[in-house]
XYZ file of C-alpha atoms in Angstrom:
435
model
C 197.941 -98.831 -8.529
C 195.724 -97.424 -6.135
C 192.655 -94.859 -7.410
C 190.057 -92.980 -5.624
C 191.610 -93.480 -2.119
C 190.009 -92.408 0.623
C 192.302 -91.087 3.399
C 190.814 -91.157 6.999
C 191.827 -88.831 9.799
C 193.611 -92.072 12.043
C 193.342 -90.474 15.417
C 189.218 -89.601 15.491
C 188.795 -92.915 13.204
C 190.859 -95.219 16.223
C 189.056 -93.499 18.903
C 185.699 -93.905 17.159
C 186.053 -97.495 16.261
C 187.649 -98.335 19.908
C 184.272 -96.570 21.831
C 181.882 -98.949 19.141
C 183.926 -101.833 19.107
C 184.168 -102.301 22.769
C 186.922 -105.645 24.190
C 188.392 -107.551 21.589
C 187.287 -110.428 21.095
C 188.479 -113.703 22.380
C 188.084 -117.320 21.328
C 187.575 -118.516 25.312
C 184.410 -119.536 26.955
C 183.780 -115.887 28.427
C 181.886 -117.367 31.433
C 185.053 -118.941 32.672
C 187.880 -117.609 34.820
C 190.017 -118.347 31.662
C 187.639 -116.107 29.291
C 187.766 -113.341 31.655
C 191.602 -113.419 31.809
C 191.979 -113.638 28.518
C 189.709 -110.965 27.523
C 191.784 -108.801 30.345
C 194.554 -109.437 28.916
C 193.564 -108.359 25.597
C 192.836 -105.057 26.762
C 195.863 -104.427 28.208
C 197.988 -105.143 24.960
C 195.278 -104.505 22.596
C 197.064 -101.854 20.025
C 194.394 -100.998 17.218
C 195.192 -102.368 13.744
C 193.966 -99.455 11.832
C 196.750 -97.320 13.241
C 199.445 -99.493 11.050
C 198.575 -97.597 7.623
C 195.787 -95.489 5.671
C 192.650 -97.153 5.338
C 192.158 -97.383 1.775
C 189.531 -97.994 -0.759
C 190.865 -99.828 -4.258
C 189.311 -99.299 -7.434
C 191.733 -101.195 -9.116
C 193.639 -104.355 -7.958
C 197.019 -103.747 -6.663
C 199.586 -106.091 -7.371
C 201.864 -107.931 -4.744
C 205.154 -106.395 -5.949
C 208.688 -106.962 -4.087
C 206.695 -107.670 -0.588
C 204.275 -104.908 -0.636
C 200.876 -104.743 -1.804
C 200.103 -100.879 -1.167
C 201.103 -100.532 2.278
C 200.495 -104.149 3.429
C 203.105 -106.638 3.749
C 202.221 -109.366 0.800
C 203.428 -113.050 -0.650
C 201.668 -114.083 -3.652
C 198.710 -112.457 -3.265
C 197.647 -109.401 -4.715
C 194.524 -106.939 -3.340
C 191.505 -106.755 -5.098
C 189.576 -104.114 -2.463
C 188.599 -102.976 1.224
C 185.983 -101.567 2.860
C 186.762 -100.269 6.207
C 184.654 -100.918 8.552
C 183.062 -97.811 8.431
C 181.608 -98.501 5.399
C 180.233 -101.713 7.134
C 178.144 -100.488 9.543
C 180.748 -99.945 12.555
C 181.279 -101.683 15.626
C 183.376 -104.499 15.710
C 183.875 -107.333 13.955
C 184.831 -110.886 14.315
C 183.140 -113.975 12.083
C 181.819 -113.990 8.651
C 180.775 -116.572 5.815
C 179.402 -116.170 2.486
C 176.331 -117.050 0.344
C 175.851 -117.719 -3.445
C 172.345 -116.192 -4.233
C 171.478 -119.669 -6.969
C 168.927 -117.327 -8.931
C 171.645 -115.175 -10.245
C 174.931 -116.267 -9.113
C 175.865 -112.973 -7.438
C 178.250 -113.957 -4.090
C 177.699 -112.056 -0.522
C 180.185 -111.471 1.826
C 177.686 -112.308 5.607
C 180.349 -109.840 7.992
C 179.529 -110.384 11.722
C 179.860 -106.588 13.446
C 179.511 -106.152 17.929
C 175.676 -104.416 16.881
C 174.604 -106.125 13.582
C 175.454 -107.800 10.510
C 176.833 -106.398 7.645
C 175.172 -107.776 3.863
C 178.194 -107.155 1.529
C 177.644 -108.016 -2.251
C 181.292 -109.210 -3.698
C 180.043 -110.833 -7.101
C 183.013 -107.816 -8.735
C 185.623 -108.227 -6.093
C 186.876 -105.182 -7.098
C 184.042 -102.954 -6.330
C 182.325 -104.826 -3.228
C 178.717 -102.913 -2.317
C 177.845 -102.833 1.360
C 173.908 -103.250 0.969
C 173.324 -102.765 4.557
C 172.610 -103.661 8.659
C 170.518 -106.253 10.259
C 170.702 -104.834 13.946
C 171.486 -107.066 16.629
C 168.714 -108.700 18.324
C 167.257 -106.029 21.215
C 170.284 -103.862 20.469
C 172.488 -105.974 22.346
C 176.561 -105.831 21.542
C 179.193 -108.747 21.745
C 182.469 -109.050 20.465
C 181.669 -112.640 19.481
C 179.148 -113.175 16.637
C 179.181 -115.596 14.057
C 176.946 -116.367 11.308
C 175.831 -119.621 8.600
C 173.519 -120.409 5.913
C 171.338 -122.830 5.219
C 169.634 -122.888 1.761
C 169.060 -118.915 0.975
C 168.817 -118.603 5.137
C 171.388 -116.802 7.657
C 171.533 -117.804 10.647
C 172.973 -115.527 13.405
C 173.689 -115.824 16.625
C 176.404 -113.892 20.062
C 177.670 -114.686 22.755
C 178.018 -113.068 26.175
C 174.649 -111.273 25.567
C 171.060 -112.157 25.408
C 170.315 -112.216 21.481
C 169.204 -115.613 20.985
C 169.828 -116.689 16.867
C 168.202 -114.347 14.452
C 166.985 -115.818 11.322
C 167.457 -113.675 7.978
C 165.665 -114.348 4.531
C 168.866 -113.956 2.170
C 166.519 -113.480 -1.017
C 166.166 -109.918 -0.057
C 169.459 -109.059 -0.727
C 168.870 -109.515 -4.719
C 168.114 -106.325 -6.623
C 168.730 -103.887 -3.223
C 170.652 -101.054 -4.905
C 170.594 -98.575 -2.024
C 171.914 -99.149 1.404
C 169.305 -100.622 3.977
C 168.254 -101.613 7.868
C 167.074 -105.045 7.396
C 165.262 -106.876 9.591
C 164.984 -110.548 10.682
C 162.050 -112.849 9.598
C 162.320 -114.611 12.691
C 164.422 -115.249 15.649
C 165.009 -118.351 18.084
C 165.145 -117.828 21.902
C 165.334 -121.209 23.270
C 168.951 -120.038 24.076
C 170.085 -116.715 25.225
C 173.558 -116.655 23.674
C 176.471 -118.923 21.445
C 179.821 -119.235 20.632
C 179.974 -120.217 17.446
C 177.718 -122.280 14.372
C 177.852 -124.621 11.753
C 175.278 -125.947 9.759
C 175.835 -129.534 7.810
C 173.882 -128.637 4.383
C 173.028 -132.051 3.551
C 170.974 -133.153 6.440
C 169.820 -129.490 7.474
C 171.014 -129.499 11.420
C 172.418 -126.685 12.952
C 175.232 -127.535 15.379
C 175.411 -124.639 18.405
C 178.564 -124.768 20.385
C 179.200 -122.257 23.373
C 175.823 -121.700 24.231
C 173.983 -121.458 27.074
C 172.440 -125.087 26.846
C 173.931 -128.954 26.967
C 176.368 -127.105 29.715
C 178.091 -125.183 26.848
C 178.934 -128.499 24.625
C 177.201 -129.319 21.345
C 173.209 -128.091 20.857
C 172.176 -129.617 17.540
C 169.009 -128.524 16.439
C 167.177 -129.425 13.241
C 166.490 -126.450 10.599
C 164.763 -128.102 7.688
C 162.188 -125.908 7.959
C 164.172 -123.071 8.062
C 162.246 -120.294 10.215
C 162.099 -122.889 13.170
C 164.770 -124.262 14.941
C 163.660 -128.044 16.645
C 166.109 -129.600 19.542
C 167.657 -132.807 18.042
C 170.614 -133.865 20.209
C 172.490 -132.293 23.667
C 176.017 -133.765 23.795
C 177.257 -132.693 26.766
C 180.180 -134.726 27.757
C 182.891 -132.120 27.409
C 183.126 -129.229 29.324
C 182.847 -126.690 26.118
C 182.372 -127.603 22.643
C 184.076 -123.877 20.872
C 183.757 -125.202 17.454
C 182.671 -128.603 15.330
C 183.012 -129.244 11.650
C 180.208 -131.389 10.513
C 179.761 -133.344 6.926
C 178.404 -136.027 5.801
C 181.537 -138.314 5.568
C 183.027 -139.761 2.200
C 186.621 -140.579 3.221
C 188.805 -143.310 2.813
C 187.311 -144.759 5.976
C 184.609 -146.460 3.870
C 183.038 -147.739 7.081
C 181.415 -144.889 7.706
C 180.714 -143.736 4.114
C 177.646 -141.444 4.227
C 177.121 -141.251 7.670
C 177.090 -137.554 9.717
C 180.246 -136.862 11.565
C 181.484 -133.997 13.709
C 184.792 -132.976 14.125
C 184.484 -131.125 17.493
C 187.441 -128.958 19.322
C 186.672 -128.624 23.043
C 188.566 -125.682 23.604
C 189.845 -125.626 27.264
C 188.832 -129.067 27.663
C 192.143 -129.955 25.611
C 190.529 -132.510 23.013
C 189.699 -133.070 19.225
C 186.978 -135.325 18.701
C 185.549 -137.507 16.341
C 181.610 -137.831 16.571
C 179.225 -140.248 14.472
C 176.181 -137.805 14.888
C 174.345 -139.973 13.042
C 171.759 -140.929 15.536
C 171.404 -137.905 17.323
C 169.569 -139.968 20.008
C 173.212 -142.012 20.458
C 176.125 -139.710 19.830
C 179.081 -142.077 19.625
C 182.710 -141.124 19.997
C 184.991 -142.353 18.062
C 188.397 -140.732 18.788
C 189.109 -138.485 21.557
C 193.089 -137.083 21.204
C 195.244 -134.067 22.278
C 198.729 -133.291 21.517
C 201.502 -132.439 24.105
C 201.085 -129.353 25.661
C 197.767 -128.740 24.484
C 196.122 -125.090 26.037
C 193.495 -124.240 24.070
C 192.326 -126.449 21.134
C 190.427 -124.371 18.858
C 189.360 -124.885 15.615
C 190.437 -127.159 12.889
C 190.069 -128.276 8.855
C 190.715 -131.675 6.859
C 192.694 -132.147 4.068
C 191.043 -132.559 1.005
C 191.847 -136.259 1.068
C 190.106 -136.469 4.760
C 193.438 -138.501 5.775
C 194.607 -135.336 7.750
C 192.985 -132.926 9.914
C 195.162 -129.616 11.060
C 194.336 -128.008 14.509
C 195.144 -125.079 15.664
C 195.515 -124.261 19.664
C 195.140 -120.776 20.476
C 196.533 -120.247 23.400
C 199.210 -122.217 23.043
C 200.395 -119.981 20.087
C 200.485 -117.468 22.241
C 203.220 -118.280 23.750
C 205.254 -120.288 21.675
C 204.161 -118.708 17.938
C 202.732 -119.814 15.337
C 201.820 -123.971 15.366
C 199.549 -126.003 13.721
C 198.735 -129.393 15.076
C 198.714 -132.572 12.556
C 196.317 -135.569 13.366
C 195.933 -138.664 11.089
C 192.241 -139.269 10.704
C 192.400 -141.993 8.173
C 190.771 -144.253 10.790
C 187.920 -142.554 12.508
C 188.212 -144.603 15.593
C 191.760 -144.288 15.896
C 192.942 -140.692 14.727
C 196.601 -139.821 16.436
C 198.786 -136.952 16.883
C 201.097 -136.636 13.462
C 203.238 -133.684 14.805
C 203.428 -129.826 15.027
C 204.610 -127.570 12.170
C 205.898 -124.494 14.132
C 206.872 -122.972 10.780
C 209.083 -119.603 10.773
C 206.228 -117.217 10.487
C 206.343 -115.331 13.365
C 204.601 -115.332 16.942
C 201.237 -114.421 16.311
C 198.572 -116.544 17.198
C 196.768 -118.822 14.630
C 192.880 -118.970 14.462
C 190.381 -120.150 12.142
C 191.970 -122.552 9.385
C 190.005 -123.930 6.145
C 191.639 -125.921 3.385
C 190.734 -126.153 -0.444
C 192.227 -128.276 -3.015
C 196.481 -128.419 -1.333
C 196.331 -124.747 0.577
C 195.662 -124.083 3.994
C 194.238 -120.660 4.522
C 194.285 -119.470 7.835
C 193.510 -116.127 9.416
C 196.200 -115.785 12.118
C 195.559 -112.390 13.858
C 198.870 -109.967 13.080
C 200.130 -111.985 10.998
C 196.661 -111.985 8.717
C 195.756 -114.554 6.230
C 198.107 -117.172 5.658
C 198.722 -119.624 3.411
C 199.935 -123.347 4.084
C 201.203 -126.194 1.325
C 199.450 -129.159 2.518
C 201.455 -131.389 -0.109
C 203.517 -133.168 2.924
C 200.814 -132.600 5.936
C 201.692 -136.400 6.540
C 205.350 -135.596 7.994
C 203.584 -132.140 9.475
C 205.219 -130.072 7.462
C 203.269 -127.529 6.010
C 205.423 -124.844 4.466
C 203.806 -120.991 3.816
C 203.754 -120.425 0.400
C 201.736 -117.004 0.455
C 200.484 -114.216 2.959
C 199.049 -111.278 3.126
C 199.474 -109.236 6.719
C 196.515 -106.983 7.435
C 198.416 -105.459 10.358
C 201.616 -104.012 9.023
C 202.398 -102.636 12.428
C 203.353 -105.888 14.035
C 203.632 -109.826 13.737
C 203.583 -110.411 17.464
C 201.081 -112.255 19.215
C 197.904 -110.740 19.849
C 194.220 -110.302 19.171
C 194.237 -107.381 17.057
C 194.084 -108.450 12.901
C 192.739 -111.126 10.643
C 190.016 -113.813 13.292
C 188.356 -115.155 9.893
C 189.668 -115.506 5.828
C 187.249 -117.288 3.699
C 188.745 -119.062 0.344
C 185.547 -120.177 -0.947
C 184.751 -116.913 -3.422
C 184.568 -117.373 -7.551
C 188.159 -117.353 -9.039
C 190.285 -118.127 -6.445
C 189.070 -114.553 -4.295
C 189.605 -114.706 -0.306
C 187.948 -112.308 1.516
C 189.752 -111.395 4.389
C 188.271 -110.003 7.875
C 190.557 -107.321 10.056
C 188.871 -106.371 13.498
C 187.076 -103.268 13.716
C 189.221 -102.504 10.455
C 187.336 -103.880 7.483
C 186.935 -106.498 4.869
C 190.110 -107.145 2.136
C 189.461 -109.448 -0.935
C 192.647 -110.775 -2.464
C 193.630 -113.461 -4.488
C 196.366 -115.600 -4.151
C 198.464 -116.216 -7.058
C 201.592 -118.252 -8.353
C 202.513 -120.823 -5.445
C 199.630 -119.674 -3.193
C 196.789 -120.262 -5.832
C 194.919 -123.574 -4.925
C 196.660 -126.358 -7.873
């Protein structure tokens, strides 16, 4: 089981990480009315995760056994480690990706905190190493960072504040032994702030959505040469862009074989797009949809197959649970509305979703990471096969828990985000393992 645990006093630890962390964070435009609502709302029902158990450090995996992994509430997946957050640096925390350093193949954990960003090395999964802090640009603080890479780059960027994107040489993480204050080797300021990044790795644009440009939709700026970001495109149609997924298409509609496309979720503006971003002088759209009801449309993933894409609408799961949102994609220019798998996993609210090989992983807040069977995503049905709930306290909705869970780690590990709590790696295993 568990060995050299580390018990925290709870009371100073929640009243230290609620004075760093500041609001929780929130997936709205916080310039709008709807932001500020949200975030106000937040507040008021905001109940801090860490209070649901004893933070604990694992040196040894413990095993998913009747339910329970340790304290936390399990299904098929067993936990490898944590590292609270303050062994991260403090603050809060809300995005995170990862990075494979190609010289050595040691894996990094890139852990988005309110002041800084957190360098986690997680090549053993059971003994992660926080190497140390890149500060936040002018020590500003946001509940809303996220971060990508781009070759052995990282680039970093907040909302709500002015911090521009910072620009971070990864190759400095190799060899660092002792914990460090990094600092940026260069930093962008032809915008003040962002929601939220993604970087297409085979044509080398960044795609900014949130941000103080284009009227908050889709900044695409070209980072070939990595330390300097060059404006491509403004698509500015919509009245937000929160998120796009960009690739370089190869699914079965062979029309557009090799050309760039964007999957973009508009957030309050209620629509999931299709974009050819091909010609970034002539963004075409190729499929605008919603589904009924839609509130919030956040974030979304395609099945492996690109026939499917699965949605998730944030605010819409807050009041009616747990839902994912099925389009057929199969057509580019004609993607429609499958259906909604409401599931019976509780009512907390689903966020970011990414799918390998025939599982869904999604963080989902309370309810933590789950994990979706995409085997019959054509009739929406998309049954949980595995879960592991990083906020034993509660399954309600909320913005407390799990915003990001990456399933891209060596060996089938997930590495699993709790706000202002820390970072879990787990691995799925039986029916949840990726087949």
């Amino acid at each position: 089981m568990l060995r050299g645990v580390r018990r925290l006093t709870l009371a100073a630890t929640a009243v230290l990480l609620l004075a760093l962390a500041g609001p929780p964070a929130t997936a709205h435009d916080p310039g709008t009315p709807e932001g500020r609502a949200e975030q106000a709302e937040m507040l008021r029902i905001y109940e801090p995760t860490w209070r649901s158990g004893t933070a604990m450090v694992a040196a040894a995996p413990v095993t998913c056994v009747n339910g329970k992994a340790g304290t936390y509430p399990c299904k098929n997946v067993d936990l490898l480690s944590f590292l609270p957050q303050s062994a991260l640096g403090g603050g809060g925390s809300s995005s995170m990706w990862y990075w494979t350093d190609t010289r050595d193949n040691n894996e990094y954990i890139l852990y988005c905190r309110s002041n800084g960003m957190s360098f986690v090395n997680v090549t053993d999964p059971s003994n992660p190493r926080y190497l140390g802090n890149l500060p936040s640009s002018n020590g500003v603080s946001s509940s809303w960072c996220d971060v990508r890479t781009y070759k052995n780059y990282a680039y970093i960027g907040k909302d709500s504040v002015s911090h521009g994107i910072q620009i971070f040489n990864l190759n400095k993480l190799q060899g660092v032994t002792t914990t460090q204050t990094f600092t940026a080797d260069a930093r962008f300021t032809g915008l003040t702030n962002s929601h939220t990044l993604q970087i297409n790795q085979a044509t080398g644009f960044l795609y900014v959505s949130g941000a103080n440009t284009c009227s908050k939709g889709l900044t695409i700026y070209d980072i070939k040469t990595p330390l300097t970001l060059t404006l491509a495109a403004c698509y500015s149609r919509e009245v937000y862009s929160h998120e796009s997924i960009v690739v370089n298409y190869a699914g079965p509609d062979t029309r557009y074989t090799g050309r760039e496309i964007a999957f973009n979720y508009t957030g309050q503006g209620k629509r999931f797009q299709i974009l050819d971003v091909t010609n970034k002088s002539n963004i075409v759209v190729l499929s605008s949809v919603t589904h009924p009801g839609a509130s919030f449309i956040h974030q979304g993933f395609a099945t492996s197959d690109y026939k499917h894409m699965i949605v998730n609408d944030e605010t819409i799961s807050t009041a009616s649970g747990s839902p994912d949102f099925v389009y057929n994609i199969e057509k580019l220019d004609a993607a429609r509305y499958v259906g909604r798998d409401n599931g019976t996993r509780g009512t907390f609210v689903n966020h970011n979703g990414y799918t390998v090989g025939n599982r869904h992983f999604q963080a989902a807040y309370r309810g933590g990471l789950r994990i979706l069977d995409t085997t019959n995503v054509a009739s929406a049905s998309l049954p949980e096969v595995g879960y592991f709930d990083v906020d034993p306290s509660s399954n309600a909705s909320g913005y407390s828990g799990s915003w990001m869970a990456l399933p891209y780690l060596k060996n089938g590990v997930v590495a699993v985000q709790s706000i202002g709590v820390g970072l879990f790696l787990v691995r799925p295993t039986g029916a949840a393992a990726v087949s």
